[in-house]
Coordinates of C-alpha atoms in Angstrom, one line a residue:
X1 CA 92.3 128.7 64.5
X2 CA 94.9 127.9 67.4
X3 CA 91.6 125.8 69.1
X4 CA 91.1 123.6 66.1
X5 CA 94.9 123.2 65.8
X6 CA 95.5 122.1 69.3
X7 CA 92.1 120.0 68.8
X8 CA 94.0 118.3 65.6
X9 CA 97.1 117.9 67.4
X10 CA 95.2 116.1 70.8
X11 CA 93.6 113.6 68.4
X12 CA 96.4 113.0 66.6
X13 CA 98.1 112.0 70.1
X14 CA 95.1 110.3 71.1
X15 CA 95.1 108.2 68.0
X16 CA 99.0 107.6 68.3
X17 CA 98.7 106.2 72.4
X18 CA 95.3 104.0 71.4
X19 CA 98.1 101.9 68.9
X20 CA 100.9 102.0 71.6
X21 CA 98.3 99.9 73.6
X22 CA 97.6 97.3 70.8
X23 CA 98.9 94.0 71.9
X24 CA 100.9 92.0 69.4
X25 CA 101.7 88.2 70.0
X26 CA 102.7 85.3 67.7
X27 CA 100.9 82.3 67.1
X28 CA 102.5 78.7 65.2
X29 CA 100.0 76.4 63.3
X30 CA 100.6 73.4 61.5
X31 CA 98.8 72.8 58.1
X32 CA 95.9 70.5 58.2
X33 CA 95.0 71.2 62.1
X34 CA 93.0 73.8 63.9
X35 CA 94.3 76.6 65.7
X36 CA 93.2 79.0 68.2
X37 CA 93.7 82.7 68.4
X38 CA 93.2 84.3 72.1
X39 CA 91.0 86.9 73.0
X40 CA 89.1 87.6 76.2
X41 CA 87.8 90.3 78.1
X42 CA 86.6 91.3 81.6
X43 CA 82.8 90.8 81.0
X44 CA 82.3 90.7 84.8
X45 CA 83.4 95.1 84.3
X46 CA 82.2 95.6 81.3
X47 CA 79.4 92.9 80.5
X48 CA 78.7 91.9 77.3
X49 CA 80.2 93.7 74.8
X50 CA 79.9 93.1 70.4
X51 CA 83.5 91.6 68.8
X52 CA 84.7 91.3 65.5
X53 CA 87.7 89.8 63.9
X54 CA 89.5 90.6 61.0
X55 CA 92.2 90.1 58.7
X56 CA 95.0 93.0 59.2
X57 CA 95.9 95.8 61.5
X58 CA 92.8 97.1 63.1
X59 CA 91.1 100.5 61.8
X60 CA 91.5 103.6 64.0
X61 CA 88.1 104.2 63.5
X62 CA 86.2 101.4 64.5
X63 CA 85.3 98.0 63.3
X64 CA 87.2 95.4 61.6
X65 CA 89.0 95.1 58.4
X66 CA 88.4 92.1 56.3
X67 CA 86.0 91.0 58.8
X68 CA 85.6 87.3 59.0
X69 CA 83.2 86.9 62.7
X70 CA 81.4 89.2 64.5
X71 CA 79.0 88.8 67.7
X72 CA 76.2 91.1 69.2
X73 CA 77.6 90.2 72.8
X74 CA 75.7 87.0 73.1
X75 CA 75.9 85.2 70.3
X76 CA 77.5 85.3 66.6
X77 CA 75.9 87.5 64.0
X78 CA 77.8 87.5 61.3
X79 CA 80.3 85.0 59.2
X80 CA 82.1 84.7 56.3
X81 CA 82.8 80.8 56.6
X82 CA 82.3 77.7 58.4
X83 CA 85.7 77.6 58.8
X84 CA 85.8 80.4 61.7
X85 CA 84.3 79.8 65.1
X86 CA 84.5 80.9 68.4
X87 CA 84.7 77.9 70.7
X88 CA 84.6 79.8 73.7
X89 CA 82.5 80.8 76.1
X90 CA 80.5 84.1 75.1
X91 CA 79.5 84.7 78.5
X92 CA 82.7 84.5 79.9
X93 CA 84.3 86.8 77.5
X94 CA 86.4 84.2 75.9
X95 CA 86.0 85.4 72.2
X96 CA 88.7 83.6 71.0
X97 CA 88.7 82.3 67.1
X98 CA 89.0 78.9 66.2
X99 CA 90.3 78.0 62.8
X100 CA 89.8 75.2 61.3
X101 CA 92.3 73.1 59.3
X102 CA 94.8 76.0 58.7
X103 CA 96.6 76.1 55.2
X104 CA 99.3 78.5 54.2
X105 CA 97.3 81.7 52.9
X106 CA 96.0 81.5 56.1
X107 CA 99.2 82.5 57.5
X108 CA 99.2 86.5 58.3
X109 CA 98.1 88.8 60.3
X110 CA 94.6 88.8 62.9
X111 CA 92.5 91.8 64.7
X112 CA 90.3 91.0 67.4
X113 CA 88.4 94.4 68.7
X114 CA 85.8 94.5 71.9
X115 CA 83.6 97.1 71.5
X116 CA 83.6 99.6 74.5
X117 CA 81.6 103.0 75.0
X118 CA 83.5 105.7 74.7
X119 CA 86.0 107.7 72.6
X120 CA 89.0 105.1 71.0
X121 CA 88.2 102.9 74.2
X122 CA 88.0 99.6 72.3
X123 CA 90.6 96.7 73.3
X124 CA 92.2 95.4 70.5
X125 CA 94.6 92.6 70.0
X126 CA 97.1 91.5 66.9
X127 CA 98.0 88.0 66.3
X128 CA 100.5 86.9 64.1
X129 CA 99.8 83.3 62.8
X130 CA 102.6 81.6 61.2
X131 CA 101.8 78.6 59.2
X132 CA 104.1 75.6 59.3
X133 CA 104.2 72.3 57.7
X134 CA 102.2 69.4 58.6
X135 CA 103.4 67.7 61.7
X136 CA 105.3 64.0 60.7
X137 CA 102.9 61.2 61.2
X138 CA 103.9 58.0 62.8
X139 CA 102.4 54.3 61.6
X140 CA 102.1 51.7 63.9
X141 CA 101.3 48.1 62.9
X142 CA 99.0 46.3 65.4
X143 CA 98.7 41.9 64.6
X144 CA 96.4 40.9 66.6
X145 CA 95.5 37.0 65.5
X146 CA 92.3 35.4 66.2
X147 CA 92.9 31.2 67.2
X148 CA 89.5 29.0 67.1
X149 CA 89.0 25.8 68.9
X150 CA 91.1 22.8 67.9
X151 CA 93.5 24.6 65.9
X152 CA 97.0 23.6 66.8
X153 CA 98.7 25.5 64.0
X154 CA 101.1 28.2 65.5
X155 CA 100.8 30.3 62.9
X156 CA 97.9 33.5 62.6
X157 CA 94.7 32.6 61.0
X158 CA 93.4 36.1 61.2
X159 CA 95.3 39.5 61.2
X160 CA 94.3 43.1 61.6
X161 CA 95.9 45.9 60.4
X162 CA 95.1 49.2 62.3
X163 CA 97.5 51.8 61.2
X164 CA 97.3 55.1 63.9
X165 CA 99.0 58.6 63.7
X166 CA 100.7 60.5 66.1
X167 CA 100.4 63.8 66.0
X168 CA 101.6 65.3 69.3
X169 CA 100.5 68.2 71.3
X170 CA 98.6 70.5 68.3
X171 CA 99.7 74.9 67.8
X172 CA 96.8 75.4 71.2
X173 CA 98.0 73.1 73.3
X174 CA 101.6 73.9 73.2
X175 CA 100.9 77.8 73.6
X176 CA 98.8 77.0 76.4
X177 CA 101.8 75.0 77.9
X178 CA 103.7 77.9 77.1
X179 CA 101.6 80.4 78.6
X180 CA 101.2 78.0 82.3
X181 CA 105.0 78.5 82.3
X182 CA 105.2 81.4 84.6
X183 CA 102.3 80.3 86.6
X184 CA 104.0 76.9 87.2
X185 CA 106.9 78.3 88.8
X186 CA 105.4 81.2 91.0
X187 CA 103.4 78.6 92.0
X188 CA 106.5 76.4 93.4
X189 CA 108.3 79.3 94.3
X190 CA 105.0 80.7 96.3
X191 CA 105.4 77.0 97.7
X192 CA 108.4 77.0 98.7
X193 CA 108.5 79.8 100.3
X194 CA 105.0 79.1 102.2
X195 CA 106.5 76.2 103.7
X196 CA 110.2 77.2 104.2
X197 CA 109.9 80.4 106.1
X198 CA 107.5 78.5 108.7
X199 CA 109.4 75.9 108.8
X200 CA 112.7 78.0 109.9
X201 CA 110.9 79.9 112.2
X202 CA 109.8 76.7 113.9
X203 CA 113.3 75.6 113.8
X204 CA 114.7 78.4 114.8
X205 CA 112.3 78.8 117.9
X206 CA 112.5 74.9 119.0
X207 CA 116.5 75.5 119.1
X208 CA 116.4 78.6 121.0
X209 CA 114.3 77.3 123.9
X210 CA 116.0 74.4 124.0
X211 CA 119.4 76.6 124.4
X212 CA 117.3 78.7 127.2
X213 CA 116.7 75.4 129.1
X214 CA 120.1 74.4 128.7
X215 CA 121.0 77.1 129.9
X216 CA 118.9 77.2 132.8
X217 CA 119.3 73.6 133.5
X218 CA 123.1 74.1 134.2
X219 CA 122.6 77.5 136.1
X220 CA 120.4 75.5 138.7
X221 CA 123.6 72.2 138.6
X222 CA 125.9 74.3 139.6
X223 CA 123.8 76.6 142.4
X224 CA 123.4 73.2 143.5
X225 CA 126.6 71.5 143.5
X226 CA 127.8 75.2 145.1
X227 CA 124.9 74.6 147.8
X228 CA 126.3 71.4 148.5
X229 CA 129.8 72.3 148.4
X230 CA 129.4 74.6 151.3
X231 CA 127.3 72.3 153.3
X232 CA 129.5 69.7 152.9
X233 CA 132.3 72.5 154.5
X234 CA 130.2 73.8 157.0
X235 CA 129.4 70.1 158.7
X236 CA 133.5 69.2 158.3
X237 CA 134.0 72.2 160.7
X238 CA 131.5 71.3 163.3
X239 CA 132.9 68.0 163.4
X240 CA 136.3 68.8 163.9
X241 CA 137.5 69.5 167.2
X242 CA 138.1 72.8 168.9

């Protein structure tokens, strides 16, 4: 009885670190555009592994809940809509869903689990997506005006109208941004630092040996101007008289 208890009580602590280890992040989406939700693995350690997404917190016990895509490692196997893809590339491990003009029931929470072998060894990740309004939209009126030959009117004969929107950086782009952040500035600080540290101990060694042959340089004037101080001496004394 004590076995089974303590086996009850080791899956129960099991099951308790595996959520500890879920990662939850946040995702912003615009109405009427596509967004992306990352997940990757190391398929390089692990090699192909099968994937599934899901609407909702991710079941203990394998799977996915509401599933919406699912892959057999190499390619997709099974979907509920066009609407979810996965853009990326399988065979890098980028399993990352794409979807596709986002409205607000689609706002909510994702599960993306990689199978691996093993007792509660799957990676799984949580997204948040939260659904904002649709990004402002800016016209622009373009006249362009067409002349033909011997017209000396100087007013437009022929107009176009082109009207564009401007949408900005989309939800993907801007977490991307987000996400080179850090990278951007280790980068300059690794830089910096790279080129600093060199640089001073250049410095630093240029000054000192020009010190040292300073240094030497008036040692040796003054041994000299000594030397020549005493010859100078000596010959006034053998030309003065006895």
């Amino acid at each position: 009885m004590k076995s089974v208890t303590r086996m009850l009580l080791l899956l129960l602590l099991l099951l308790a670190v595996s959520e500890c280890g879920i990662l939850t992040v946040s995702v912003v989406g615009h109405e009427g555009q596509s967004v992306t939700l990352s997940c990757k693995y190391d398929i390089k350690h692990h090699k192909p592994q099968s994937i599934c997404w899901g609407r909702g917190d991710l079941p203990n016990t394998g799977g996915c809940k509401n599933q919406l895509i699912s892959t057999d490692g190499y390619k997709v196997k099974t979907r509920v809509s066009s609407k979810y893809r996965l853009q990326g590339r399988l065979d890098e491990g980028d399993v990352s869903l794409t979807i596709l003009r986002v409205t607000d029931p689609d706002a909510g929470r994702y599960g993306c689990r990689v199978h691996q072998s093993g007792l509660f060894n799957d990676e799984k990740h949580h997204i948040d997506l939260i659904i904002e309004g649709a990004l402002p939209t800016k016209t622009i009126t373009v006249l362009t005006t067409w002349r033909g030959s011997g017209v000396t009117s100087n007013g437009p004969t022929k107009s176009t109208v082109t009207q564009l929107q401007e949408t900005g950086s989309t939800p993907v782009q801007q977490e991307q941004q987000v996400n080179r952040l850090p990278s951007i500035i280790g980068n300059a600080v690794r830089a910096f630092f790279i080129t600093f540290i060199p640089t001073t101990l250049l410095t630093a060694a240029y000054v000192s040996k020009k010190r040292q042959s300073a240094t030497v340089l008036r040692t040796n004037s003054r041994t000299e101007t000594g030397r020549r101080l005493s010859q100078s001496v000596e010959e006034e004394e053998e030309d003065s008289p006895v």
